[in-house]
Amino acid sequence: MEDILTGDAQLDQAVRQWLQYDQNEKTKSLVQDLLKDGSVEVLKKKFSHRMEFGTAGLRAAMGPGVSCMNDLTIIQTTQGFCCYLEEIFGNLKERGVVIGYDARAHPTSGGSSKRFASLAAAVFISRGVPVYLFSDITPTPFVPFAVSHLGLCAGIMVTASHNPKQDNGYKVYWENGAQIISPHDKRIAKAIEENLVPWPESWQTEEALKSSLLKDPYQDVHAEYFKAIQKHCHFRDINKKSDVKIVHTSVHGVGHSFVQAAFKAFDLNPPYAVEEQKDPDPEFPTVKYPNPEEGEGVLTLSFSLAELEGATVVLANDPDADRLAIAEKQANGKWQVFTGNELGALMGWWMFHCWKNQNTDPNAVKNLYLLSSTVSSKILRAIAVKEGCHFEETLTGFKWMGNRARDLLDQGKSVLFAFEEAIGYMCCPAVLDKDGVSAAAIAGEMVSYLATKGKTLSEQLTSIFNEYGYHISKNSYFICHDQNVIRSLFDRLRTHDGTRGSYPTICGRFTISAVRDLTTGYDSNQPDNKAVLPTSSSSQMITFSFANGGVATMRTSGTEPKIKYYTELCAAPGDSDVAQLRKELDDLVNAIVESFFEPEKNKLQPKPE
C-alpha cells in the first residue's frame, strides 16, 4: 500500500483503517481492487471526506469509503446517533426507536436499505434499546407517524427518496415526530466522530433480529395510519358514487399498495396502477430520474395508461411516497402537469374548503394555521388574509414546517395544511412531514367532488386565482458539482460594488427593492437589517424583492449538486391580465439568469429537458 499511496499518509491511514474495520467482503474487496489498480484519485474521492451529517441526515452514493453509504458508515452513524440519544433521553431503553426502509439496493457493494436498517437495529439492540423495525418496506411518512403514535425517542428512515438509483440516505426524526433541526445535527455529527470504531455487536444482525428487544410495528402502524387519515375524508357518499377515473404510478417505489389502501379508506374507486412501475425495482428501469417533479418524462407510461382507460387525472409518488405529482388531461387532449405551487394552491383551497364546511363557529378560524416554505408560492398567505386565518412561512424543507407545526399544535392551535413547492404536502397533523399517501387520497376526493360540480382541476385553479389573486411562479436550477464555483457566484452577489455586504440594486430593467441573505443573516426589510428566519452559514440562500412585486430566491440544494432559483409574481384579486403577468415574469427570469448566473454560466449545467 505504501508504494501505491506514497506521499499521502492521511489517505494511507484512512484506507488502512477501513480495511481493519469493514466486515463486508464486497466493499472490502472493492477497496483492495482499487489499491491493486493504483486508483489513487478514486480512493481520494471515497476516503478524503466523510459524509456530512446534517439536518437532512445523510444522502450519498452506495459503495465503499467514508464518503459513501455502506455497512460501516451506517454502523458508525448509528453508534453516534445512539450515544447522543442516550445522553439526551434517560428513558431511551424504555421508549426505543423506530426504523423503516425503502426498496433501494446496490448489487456491486451489497448495500440495500433493508440491510442498512438491520445494521442500525443491531447497534441499538446492542445497547439494550428497544427497536421497532418494520418487517417490510414502507413509505417514509410511516416513520414520523410511528414516532408520534408509539411515543418513541426517535425514528430513522433509510431512503434516498427521488435520488438516482446508486444513492441511499439516512433520515432522522426526533421525539416530536418532525425531522431533526440544528443543533441536533451538529451534536450527532460530533458523536459519530467519537464512535467510529465499530462495536463488535453492531455487525451481528442475525442475533439482533432474534432479540426480544426487536418489535415489528407494521400491522399496528398500518392500521392506525389509515384510521388517522380517514379523519380528512369529508365526502364519502360522493366518493362511493364517483365515476372519475384516476391513474397512479409509484415510479418503481414503495407507494402502490399504500395508495391503493388510502383510496379504499376514502371509499374511492381504486386508481389504475401503471403495471410496469407499480412494483419496487431499485434499478428504476423505465425512467431516467425516479423523480415525478421532473414532469412529463417520468409520466409517459401513466399518460398511455390513462388514454387506454379513459382516465383524466394522473397521480405520481416519488419512490419513498412522501411527495405527490398530479397531471390532468385538458380539453385540447394535452396533459397539464401541475407545478408544486399550483398543487399547493389546489390542496390548500381544498383543505380550507373542507374545514369551513365542518366548522360553523366563526371564531374557530382565528385558531387555524397554514404554512409554507419561504421559496414556495404565497397563495396560502392570500387565502389566510381573505379568510381570517393565520399564515406563516418557514425556511426551506419540511424539517422546519414539521417542527413549527408541532410548536403550534402544542400551543393548542390547529395546523390545517403545509406545503413546499417541491411537490411536498402535509395534510394530516398525525404526520409532521410531507406525505404523498394521504395527499393522494385527499386529491382523489377533491377530483371526485369537483366532478360533481362539472369542474376540472385546471378550472378550479383559475377560480382560486380569480378569488385570491393570480400567483405565477417559475422555478428551475443549474447543476454544479464544483463548490468553488458556487462560492464564487454567491460571493459576487454579496460584493456587488467591491465591498462585502453590498448587493445588486438592479437586475436588467428590474429594480431590486430589498435583499434577504439567510446565509449571512442580513435582511434589508428589517429595522436592524437582521433576518427574522434562522440563518445557516453552511448553505447559500439569497432572496431579492423587486419593485414590480416580484420575488426571486437563489439557493443551493441540501441533497443534490444544484443551484436552484425560485421566482413569483402576484396580482391582486380581479386582475385577470395573466398573459402580461407571465411575460413580466419571463422577462424577470431571463434578467436573473443573465445578470446573476452569466459569469459562471459556462461552468454550470442547465436543468435537463
Coordinates of C-alpha atoms in Angstrom, one line a residue:
M1 CA 0.0 0.0 0.0
E2 CA 2.9 2.3 0.8
D3 CA 4.1 2.1 -2.8
I4 CA 0.8 3.0 -4.3
L5 CA -0.1 5.8 -1.8
T6 CA 3.4 7.3 -1.4
G7 CA 3.2 10.9 -0.4
D8 CA -0.3 10.7 1.1
A9 CA 0.0 9.4 4.6
Q10 CA -3.5 10.6 5.5
L11 CA -5.1 8.6 2.7
D12 CA -2.9 5.7 3.6
Q13 CA -4.2 5.8 7.1
A14 CA -7.8 6.2 6.1
V15 CA -7.7 3.1 3.8
R16 CA -5.8 1.0 6.4
Q17 CA -8.4 1.9 9.0
W18 CA -11.2 1.0 6.6
L19 CA -9.8 -2.4 5.8
Q20 CA -9.4 -3.0 9.6
Y21 CA -13.0 -2.0 10.4
D22 CA -15.0 -3.3 7.4
Q23 CA -16.6 -6.7 7.7
N24 CA -18.5 -6.6 4.4
E25 CA -16.5 -8.7 2.0
K26 CA -17.9 -6.9 -1.1
T27 CA -16.9 -3.4 -0.1
K28 CA -13.6 -4.6 1.4
S29 CA -12.8 -6.3 -1.9
L30 CA -13.7 -3.2 -3.9
V31 CA -11.2 -1.2 -1.9
Q32 CA -8.5 -3.8 -2.3
D33 CA -9.1 -3.8 -6.1
L34 CA -8.7 -0.1 -6.2
L35 CA -5.4 -0.5 -4.4
K36 CA -4.2 -3.1 -6.8
D37 CA -5.1 -0.9 -9.8
G38 CA -3.4 2.1 -8.3
S39 CA -6.6 4.1 -8.5
V40 CA -5.4 6.8 -6.1
E41 CA -7.8 9.5 -7.4
V42 CA -10.8 7.2 -6.9
L43 CA -9.6 6.3 -3.4
K44 CA -9.2 10.0 -2.6
K45 CA -12.9 10.7 -3.5
K46 CA -14.0 7.8 -1.3
F47 CA -11.8 8.4 1.7
S48 CA -10.8 12.1 1.9
H49 CA -14.1 13.5 3.2
R50 CA -16.6 11.8 5.4
M51 CA -20.3 12.3 4.5
E52 CA -21.6 15.3 6.3
F53 CA -24.4 14.6 8.8
G54 CA -26.9 17.5 8.5
T55 CA -30.5 18.3 9.3
A56 CA -31.4 16.1 6.2
G57 CA -29.3 13.3 7.8
L58 CA -27.1 11.6 5.2
R59 CA -27.5 11.1 1.4
A60 CA -24.8 9.8 -0.9
A61 CA -23.9 7.1 -3.4
M62 CA -23.7 3.5 -2.1
G63 CA -20.2 1.9 -2.2
P64 CA -17.0 1.7 -0.1
G65 CA -15.4 4.5 1.7
V66 CA -16.3 7.2 4.3
S67 CA -17.9 9.4 1.6
C68 CA -20.4 6.7 0.7
M69 CA -23.4 4.8 2.1
N70 CA -22.3 1.3 3.2
D71 CA -22.4 -1.1 6.1
L72 CA -19.5 0.5 8.0
T73 CA -20.7 4.1 7.6
I74 CA -24.2 3.1 8.7
I75 CA -22.8 1.4 11.8
Q76 CA -20.7 4.4 12.6
T77 CA -23.5 6.8 12.1
T78 CA -25.9 4.8 14.2
Q79 CA -23.4 4.4 17.0
G80 CA -23.0 8.1 17.2
F81 CA -26.8 8.7 17.0
C82 CA -27.4 6.1 19.7
C83 CA -24.8 7.7 22.0
Y84 CA -26.4 11.1 21.5
L85 CA -29.9 9.7 22.3
E86 CA -28.5 8.1 25.4
E87 CA -27.1 11.4 26.5
I88 CA -30.4 13.2 25.9
F89 CA -33.0 10.7 27.0
G90 CA -32.8 8.9 30.3
N91 CA -35.6 6.7 29.3
L92 CA -34.3 5.6 25.9
K93 CA -34.3 2.0 27.0
E94 CA -37.9 2.1 27.9
R95 CA -39.2 4.1 24.9
G96 CA -37.0 2.9 22.0
V97 CA -36.7 4.0 18.3
V98 CA -38.4 3.1 15.0
I99 CA -36.6 2.1 11.8
G100 CA -38.1 2.0 8.3
Y101 CA -36.6 1.4 4.9
D102 CA -37.5 1.6 1.2
A103 CA -36.6 -0.9 -1.6
R104 CA -33.2 0.5 -2.8
A105 CA -30.3 -1.9 -3.4
H106 CA -26.8 -1.8 -4.8
P107 CA -25.6 -5.2 -6.0
T108 CA -22.0 -4.2 -6.5
S109 CA -21.4 -3.2 -2.9
G110 CA -24.0 -5.4 -1.3
G111 CA -25.7 -2.4 0.2
S112 CA -29.5 -2.1 0.5
S113 CA -32.0 -0.1 2.5
K114 CA -33.1 -3.3 4.3
R115 CA -29.5 -4.3 5.1
F116 CA -28.7 -0.8 6.4
A117 CA -31.9 -0.8 8.5
S118 CA -30.9 -4.2 10.0
L119 CA -27.5 -2.9 10.9
A120 CA -28.9 0.2 12.5
A121 CA -31.2 -2.1 14.6
A122 CA -28.3 -4.2 15.7
V123 CA -26.5 -1.1 17.0
F124 CA -29.4 0.0 19.2
I125 CA -30.2 -3.5 20.4
S126 CA -26.5 -4.0 21.4
R127 CA -27.1 -1.1 23.9
G128 CA -30.4 -2.5 25.2
V129 CA -32.6 -0.1 23.3
P130 CA -36.0 -1.5 22.0
V131 CA -36.2 -1.2 18.2
Y132 CA -39.4 -1.1 16.2
L133 CA -38.1 -2.3 12.9
F134 CA -40.7 -2.6 10.1
S135 CA -40.8 -6.1 8.7
D136 CA -41.3 -4.8 5.1
I137 CA -40.8 -1.7 3.0
T138 CA -42.9 1.3 4.0
P139 CA -43.5 4.9 2.8
T140 CA -41.3 7.5 4.6
P141 CA -44.4 9.0 6.3
F142 CA -44.9 5.8 8.3
V143 CA -41.7 6.6 10.3
P144 CA -42.7 10.0 11.7
F145 CA -46.2 8.7 12.3
A146 CA -44.8 5.7 14.3
V147 CA -42.6 8.0 16.4
S148 CA -45.7 10.1 17.4
H149 CA -48.1 7.1 17.7
L150 CA -45.8 4.9 19.8
G151 CA -44.2 7.8 21.8
L152 CA -40.7 6.9 20.8
C153 CA -37.5 8.9 21.2
A154 CA -36.5 8.9 17.6
G155 CA -37.0 7.4 14.1
I156 CA -34.8 6.5 11.2
M157 CA -35.8 6.1 7.6
V158 CA -33.3 4.5 5.2
T159 CA -34.1 6.1 1.8
A160 CA -32.7 8.4 -0.8
S161 CA -36.2 9.4 -1.9
H162 CA -36.1 10.5 -5.5
N163 CA -32.3 10.5 -6.0
P164 CA -30.7 8.4 -8.7
K165 CA -30.6 4.6 -8.2
Q166 CA -27.0 4.5 -6.9
D167 CA -27.8 6.7 -3.9
N168 CA -29.2 6.0 -0.5
G169 CA -29.9 8.0 2.6
Y170 CA -30.4 8.1 6.4
K171 CA -33.2 10.4 7.5
V172 CA -33.7 11.1 11.2
Y173 CA -36.8 12.1 13.2
W174 CA -36.9 13.5 16.7
E175 CA -39.3 12.5 19.5
N176 CA -41.7 15.3 18.4
G177 CA -42.4 13.4 15.1
A178 CA -40.6 16.0 13.0
Q179 CA -37.2 15.8 11.2
I180 CA -34.2 17.0 13.3
I181 CA -33.1 20.6 13.1
S182 CA -30.0 22.3 14.5
P183 CA -28.3 21.9 16.9
H184 CA -29.1 18.2 16.9
D185 CA -27.4 17.7 13.5
K186 CA -24.1 19.1 14.7
R187 CA -24.2 17.2 18.0
I188 CA -25.0 13.9 16.3
A189 CA -22.1 14.6 13.8
K190 CA -19.8 15.1 16.7
A191 CA -21.0 11.9 18.4
I192 CA -20.4 10.0 15.1
E193 CA -16.8 11.2 15.0
E194 CA -16.3 10.0 18.6
N195 CA -17.7 6.5 17.9
L196 CA -16.0 5.4 14.6
V197 CA -14.7 2.1 16.0
P198 CA -17.4 -0.5 15.3
W199 CA -18.8 -2.2 18.4
P200 CA -18.5 -6.0 17.9
E201 CA -22.2 -6.5 18.3
S202 CA -23.0 -3.9 15.7
W203 CA -22.3 -6.4 12.9
Q204 CA -24.4 -9.1 14.4
T205 CA -27.7 -8.6 12.6
E206 CA -28.8 -12.2 12.8
E207 CA -28.6 -12.2 16.6
A208 CA -30.3 -8.8 16.7
L209 CA -33.2 -9.9 14.6
K210 CA -33.9 -12.7 17.1
S211 CA -33.7 -10.4 20.1
S212 CA -36.7 -9.8 22.4
L213 CA -35.9 -6.1 22.1
L214 CA -36.9 -6.2 18.4
K215 CA -40.6 -5.5 17.7
D216 CA -42.4 -5.3 14.3
P217 CA -44.8 -2.2 14.3
Y218 CA -46.0 -2.9 10.7
Q219 CA -49.6 -4.1 11.3
D220 CA -50.3 -1.6 14.1
V221 CA -48.9 1.4 12.3
H222 CA -50.6 0.4 9.0
A223 CA -54.0 0.2 10.7
E224 CA -53.6 3.3 12.8
Y225 CA -52.2 5.4 10.0
F226 CA -55.2 4.8 7.7
K227 CA -57.6 5.5 10.6
A228 CA -55.8 8.8 11.2
I229 CA -56.0 10.0 7.5
Q230 CA -59.7 8.9 7.3
K231 CA -60.5 11.9 9.5
H232 CA -59.8 14.0 6.4
C233 CA -62.3 12.2 4.3
H234 CA -65.3 14.5 4.1
F235 CA -67.4 13.4 1.1
R236 CA -67.6 9.7 1.4
D237 CA -71.1 9.5 -0.3
I238 CA -69.7 11.3 -3.3
N239 CA -66.6 9.1 -3.3
K240 CA -68.8 6.0 -3.4
K241 CA -70.8 7.2 -6.4
S242 CA -67.9 8.8 -8.3
D243 CA -67.1 7.5 -11.8
V244 CA -63.9 9.6 -12.1
K245 CA -61.0 7.5 -13.4
I246 CA -57.6 8.1 -12.0
V247 CA -54.2 6.6 -12.8
H248 CA -51.5 6.2 -10.2
T249 CA -47.8 5.4 -10.5
S250 CA -45.3 4.7 -7.7
V251 CA -42.3 5.0 -10.1
H252 CA -40.8 1.7 -9.1
G253 CA -41.0 2.7 -5.4
V254 CA -43.0 1.7 -2.3
G255 CA -46.2 3.6 -2.9
H256 CA -48.5 1.3 -4.8
S257 CA -50.2 -0.8 -2.1
F258 CA -50.3 2.1 0.3
V259 CA -52.1 4.5 -2.1
Q260 CA -54.5 1.7 -3.0
A261 CA -55.2 1.3 0.7
A262 CA -55.7 5.0 1.1
F263 CA -58.2 5.2 -1.7
K264 CA -60.0 2.3 -0.1
A265 CA -60.1 4.1 3.2
F266 CA -61.8 7.0 1.5
D267 CA -64.2 4.8 -0.4
L268 CA -62.8 5.9 -3.7
N269 CA -62.6 3.7 -6.7
P270 CA -59.1 2.2 -6.8
P271 CA -56.8 4.1 -9.2
Y272 CA -55.5 2.3 -12.2
A273 CA -51.9 1.2 -11.5
V274 CA -49.1 1.6 -14.1
E275 CA -48.2 -2.1 -14.3
E276 CA -44.6 -1.5 -15.4
Q277 CA -43.9 0.8 -12.4
K278 CA -46.1 -0.5 -9.6
D279 CA -43.7 -3.0 -8.1
P280 CA -40.5 -1.8 -6.3
D281 CA -37.4 -2.0 -8.5
P282 CA -34.1 -0.5 -7.4
E283 CA -33.0 -0.2 -11.0
F284 CA -35.8 2.2 -11.9
P285 CA -35.7 0.7 -15.5
T286 CA -38.4 2.9 -17.1
V287 CA -37.3 6.3 -16.1
K288 CA -34.1 8.3 -16.4
Y289 CA -34.7 10.0 -13.0
P290 CA -37.2 8.5 -10.5
N291 CA -38.5 12.0 -9.7
P292 CA -42.0 12.9 -10.7
E293 CA -41.1 16.6 -10.1
E294 CA -39.2 16.3 -13.4
G295 CA -42.6 16.2 -15.1
E296 CA -43.7 14.6 -18.4
G297 CA -40.7 12.3 -18.9
V298 CA -41.5 10.4 -15.7
L299 CA -45.2 10.2 -16.5
T300 CA -45.1 8.9 -20.1
L301 CA -46.4 5.4 -19.2
S302 CA -49.0 7.0 -16.9
F303 CA -50.4 9.1 -19.8
S304 CA -50.5 6.0 -22.0
L305 CA -52.5 4.0 -19.4
A306 CA -54.8 7.0 -18.8
E307 CA -55.5 7.2 -22.6
L308 CA -56.3 3.5 -22.7
E309 CA -58.6 3.5 -19.7
G310 CA -60.2 6.9 -20.3
A311 CA -58.8 8.4 -17.1
T312 CA -58.4 12.2 -16.9
V313 CA -56.1 12.5 -13.9
V314 CA -52.7 11.0 -13.1
L315 CA -51.2 10.8 -9.6
A316 CA -47.5 10.0 -9.1
N317 CA -45.5 9.4 -6.0
D318 CA -41.7 9.5 -5.7
P319 CA -40.0 6.2 -4.7
D320 CA -40.5 6.7 -0.9
A321 CA -44.0 8.0 -1.4
D322 CA -43.6 11.2 0.6
R323 CA -44.3 13.5 -2.4
L324 CA -47.1 13.7 -4.9
A325 CA -47.3 15.0 -8.5
I326 CA -50.6 15.5 -10.4
A327 CA -51.4 15.8 -14.1
E328 CA -54.7 16.4 -15.8
K329 CA -55.9 15.9 -19.4
Q330 CA -57.1 19.2 -20.9
A331 CA -59.9 19.8 -23.4
N332 CA -57.3 20.0 -26.2
G333 CA -56.1 16.5 -25.5
K334 CA -52.8 17.6 -23.9
W335 CA -51.7 16.8 -20.4
Q336 CA -51.0 19.6 -17.9
V337 CA -48.5 18.6 -15.2
F338 CA -49.2 21.0 -12.3
T339 CA -46.3 22.7 -10.6
G340 CA -45.8 22.2 -6.9
N341 CA -47.0 25.7 -6.3
E342 CA -50.2 25.1 -8.3
L343 CA -50.9 22.0 -6.3
G344 CA -50.2 23.9 -3.1
A345 CA -53.0 26.3 -4.2
L346 CA -55.4 23.5 -5.1
M347 CA -54.7 21.4 -2.0
G348 CA -54.7 24.5 0.3
W349 CA -58.0 25.7 -1.1
W350 CA -59.5 22.2 -0.7
M351 CA -58.3 21.7 2.9
F352 CA -59.8 25.1 3.8
H353 CA -63.0 24.4 1.9
C354 CA -63.5 21.1 3.8
W355 CA -62.6 22.7 7.1
K356 CA -65.1 25.5 6.5
N357 CA -67.8 23.0 5.8
Q358 CA -67.1 21.3 9.1
N359 CA -66.8 24.4 11.3
T360 CA -69.7 26.7 11.9
D361 CA -68.1 28.7 14.8
P362 CA -67.0 32.0 13.2
N363 CA -64.2 32.4 15.8
A364 CA -62.6 29.0 15.1
V365 CA -60.8 30.4 12.0
K366 CA -58.6 32.5 14.3
N367 CA -57.0 29.4 15.7
L368 CA -56.2 28.0 12.2
Y369 CA -52.7 28.0 10.6
L370 CA -51.5 27.5 7.1
L371 CA -47.7 27.0 6.5
S372 CA -45.4 27.0 3.5
S373 CA -41.6 27.3 3.0
T374 CA -40.1 30.7 2.1
V375 CA -39.4 29.6 -1.5
S376 CA -42.9 28.4 -2.1
S377 CA -45.9 30.4 -3.5
K378 CA -47.5 32.8 -1.2
I379 CA -51.0 31.7 -2.3
L380 CA -51.7 30.4 1.2
R381 CA -50.9 33.9 2.6
A382 CA -53.5 35.4 0.2
I383 CA -56.1 32.8 1.4
A384 CA -55.3 33.5 5.1
V385 CA -55.6 37.2 4.6
K386 CA -59.0 36.9 3.0
E387 CA -60.4 34.1 5.2
G388 CA -59.1 35.4 8.6
C389 CA -56.8 32.5 9.5
H390 CA -53.0 32.6 10.1
F391 CA -50.2 32.1 7.6
E392 CA -46.5 31.5 8.5
E393 CA -43.5 30.9 6.3
T394 CA -40.5 28.8 7.4
L395 CA -37.1 28.0 6.0
T396 CA -37.0 25.6 3.1
G397 CA -37.7 22.0 3.9
F398 CA -40.3 20.1 5.9
K399 CA -38.0 19.8 8.9
W400 CA -38.8 23.5 9.5
M401 CA -42.6 23.2 8.8
G402 CA -42.9 20.0 10.8
N403 CA -41.2 21.5 13.9
R404 CA -43.2 24.7 13.6
A405 CA -46.4 22.7 13.2
R406 CA -45.5 20.8 16.4
D407 CA -44.9 24.0 18.3
L408 CA -48.3 25.4 17.2
L409 CA -50.1 22.1 18.0
D410 CA -48.6 22.1 21.5
Q411 CA -50.0 25.6 21.9
G412 CA -53.5 24.3 21.1
K413 CA -53.5 25.7 17.6
S414 CA -54.9 23.9 14.5
V415 CA -52.5 23.3 11.7
L416 CA -54.6 22.7 8.6
F417 CA -52.1 22.4 5.8
A418 CA -48.4 22.9 4.9
F419 CA -46.6 22.6 1.6
E420 CA -43.4 23.2 -0.3
E421 CA -43.0 23.8 -4.0
A422 CA -41.0 20.6 -4.4
I423 CA -44.4 18.7 -4.5
G424 CA -44.5 18.1 -0.8
Y425 CA -47.8 18.3 1.2
M426 CA -48.7 17.8 4.8
C427 CA -52.5 17.4 5.0
C428 CA -52.7 15.5 8.3
P429 CA -51.1 16.6 11.6
A430 CA -50.7 12.9 12.5
V431 CA -47.7 13.0 10.2
L432 CA -45.5 16.1 10.7
D433 CA -43.7 15.7 7.4
K434 CA -44.7 15.7 3.7
D435 CA -46.9 12.7 2.9
G436 CA -47.7 11.5 -0.6
V437 CA -50.0 8.7 0.5
S438 CA -52.6 10.8 2.4
A439 CA -52.2 13.6 -0.2
A440 CA -53.1 11.1 -3.0
A441 CA -56.3 10.1 -1.3
I442 CA -57.3 13.7 -0.4
A443 CA -56.5 14.8 -4.0
G444 CA -58.7 11.9 -5.2
E445 CA -61.6 13.1 -3.1
M446 CA -61.0 16.7 -4.4
V447 CA -61.2 15.4 -8.0
S448 CA -64.4 13.5 -7.3
Y449 CA -66.0 16.4 -5.6
L450 CA -65.1 18.8 -8.4
A451 CA -66.5 16.4 -11.0
T452 CA -69.9 16.7 -9.3
K453 CA -69.7 20.4 -9.9
G454 CA -68.7 19.9 -13.5
K455 CA -65.2 21.3 -12.8
T456 CA -61.7 20.2 -13.6
L457 CA -58.7 20.8 -11.5
S458 CA -57.4 23.4 -14.0
E459 CA -60.8 25.3 -13.9
Q460 CA -60.7 25.2 -10.1
L461 CA -57.2 26.6 -10.1
T462 CA -58.4 29.5 -12.2
S463 CA -61.2 30.1 -9.8
I464 CA -58.8 30.1 -6.8
F465 CA -56.6 32.7 -8.6
N466 CA -59.7 34.8 -9.5
E467 CA -60.7 34.8 -5.9
Y468 CA -57.4 35.3 -4.1
G469 CA -55.2 36.8 -6.8
Y470 CA -53.0 35.2 -9.5
H471 CA -49.7 33.8 -8.2
I472 CA -47.5 33.0 -11.1
S473 CA -44.2 31.2 -10.4
K474 CA -41.3 29.9 -12.4
N475 CA -38.6 27.7 -10.9
S476 CA -35.6 25.9 -12.2
Y477 CA -32.0 25.0 -11.4
F478 CA -28.5 24.7 -12.7
I479 CA -26.3 21.6 -11.9
C480 CA -22.9 22.4 -10.4
H481 CA -20.5 19.9 -8.8
D482 CA -17.8 22.5 -8.0
Q483 CA -18.2 24.1 -4.6
N484 CA -15.7 26.8 -5.6
V485 CA -17.9 27.9 -8.5
I486 CA -20.9 28.0 -6.2
R487 CA -19.0 30.1 -3.6
S488 CA -17.7 32.4 -6.4
L489 CA -21.3 33.1 -7.7
F490 CA -22.8 33.9 -4.3
D491 CA -19.8 35.9 -3.1
R492 CA -20.1 38.0 -6.3
L493 CA -23.7 38.8 -5.4
R494 CA -22.6 39.8 -1.9
T495 CA -19.8 42.1 -3.1
H496 CA -21.6 43.9 -5.9
D497 CA -19.7 47.2 -5.6
G498 CA -16.5 45.6 -4.4
T499 CA -17.2 45.7 -0.7
R500 CA -18.6 42.8 1.4
G501 CA -22.3 43.1 2.1
S502 CA -23.1 45.2 -1.0
Y503 CA -25.8 43.6 -3.1
P504 CA -27.1 44.4 -6.6
T505 CA -29.7 47.2 -6.8
I506 CA -30.8 46.4 -10.4
C507 CA -31.2 43.3 -12.5
G508 CA -31.7 44.1 -16.2
R509 CA -34.6 46.5 -16.3
F510 CA -35.8 45.5 -12.9
T511 CA -35.2 47.5 -9.7
I512 CA -34.3 45.5 -6.6
S513 CA -36.2 46.9 -3.6
A514 CA -35.0 44.5 -0.8
V515 CA -32.5 41.7 -0.1
R516 CA -32.6 39.0 2.4
D517 CA -29.5 36.8 2.8
L518 CA -30.1 33.8 5.1
T519 CA -26.5 32.7 4.8
T520 CA -25.2 35.8 6.5
G521 CA -28.3 36.9 8.4
Y522 CA -28.9 40.2 6.5
D523 CA -32.4 41.5 5.7
S524 CA -32.8 45.0 4.4
N525 CA -36.5 44.9 5.2
Q526 CA -35.9 44.7 8.9
P527 CA -35.2 47.8 11.0
D528 CA -31.9 46.4 12.3
N529 CA -31.1 44.7 9.0
K530 CA -31.1 41.3 10.8
A531 CA -33.1 38.4 9.3
V532 CA -36.0 37.0 11.4
L533 CA -35.8 33.5 9.9
P534 CA -32.9 31.3 11.1
T535 CA -29.7 31.6 9.2
S536 CA -27.1 29.0 8.2
S537 CA -23.6 29.8 7.1
S538 CA -23.2 26.3 5.7
S539 CA -25.8 26.8 2.9
Q540 CA -26.3 29.5 0.3
M541 CA -29.6 31.4 0.2
I542 CA -30.4 34.9 -1.0
T543 CA -33.8 36.4 -1.8
F544 CA -34.3 39.5 -3.9
S545 CA -37.6 41.5 -3.9
F546 CA -38.3 43.7 -6.9
A547 CA -40.2 47.0 -7.3
N548 CA -42.7 45.3 -9.6
G549 CA -43.8 42.9 -6.8
G550 CA -41.6 40.0 -8.0
V551 CA -39.6 37.9 -5.6
A552 CA -36.7 35.7 -6.5
T553 CA -34.7 33.3 -4.3
M554 CA -31.4 31.6 -5.2
R555 CA -30.2 28.7 -3.0
T556 CA -28.1 25.6 -3.0
S557 CA -29.8 22.2 -2.5
G558 CA -29.0 20.3 0.7
T559 CA -29.2 16.9 -1.0
E560 CA -28.2 17.4 -4.7
P561 CA -25.5 19.3 -6.6
K562 CA -27.9 22.1 -7.7
I563 CA -28.2 25.9 -7.6
K564 CA -32.0 26.4 -7.5
Y565 CA -33.9 29.6 -8.3
Y566 CA -37.5 30.4 -7.5
T567 CA -39.5 33.3 -8.8
E568 CA -43.0 34.5 -8.3
L569 CA -45.2 37.5 -9.4
C570 CA -48.6 38.1 -7.7
A571 CA -51.6 40.1 -8.9
A572 CA -54.4 41.5 -6.9
P573 CA -57.8 39.6 -6.9
G574 CA -59.7 40.6 -10.0
D575 CA -56.6 41.4 -12.1
S576 CA -57.0 38.9 -15.0
D577 CA -54.3 40.0 -17.3
V578 CA -52.5 36.7 -16.9
A579 CA -50.6 36.9 -20.2
Q580 CA -49.0 40.2 -19.2
L581 CA -48.1 38.8 -15.8
R582 CA -46.5 35.7 -17.4
K583 CA -44.5 37.9 -19.8
E584 CA -43.3 40.1 -17.0
L585 CA -42.2 37.0 -15.0
D586 CA -40.4 35.5 -18.1
D587 CA -38.5 38.8 -18.6
L588 CA -37.6 38.8 -14.9
V589 CA -36.3 35.3 -15.0
N590 CA -34.3 36.0 -18.2
A591 CA -32.7 39.0 -16.5
I592 CA -31.8 37.0 -13.4
V593 CA -30.2 34.3 -15.4
E594 CA -28.2 36.8 -17.5
S595 CA -27.2 39.1 -14.6
F596 CA -26.7 36.7 -11.7
F597 CA -25.6 33.5 -13.4
E598 CA -23.8 34.7 -16.5
P599 CA -20.1 34.9 -15.2
E600 CA -20.2 31.3 -14.1
K601 CA -22.6 30.1 -16.8
N602 CA -20.0 28.1 -18.7
K603 CA -19.3 26.1 -15.5
L604 CA -23.0 25.3 -14.9
Q605 CA -25.2 22.7 -16.5
P606 CA -28.8 23.7 -17.2
K607 CA -31.7 21.6 -16.0
P608 CA -32.1 18.6 -18.3
E609 CA -35.0 18.9 -20.7

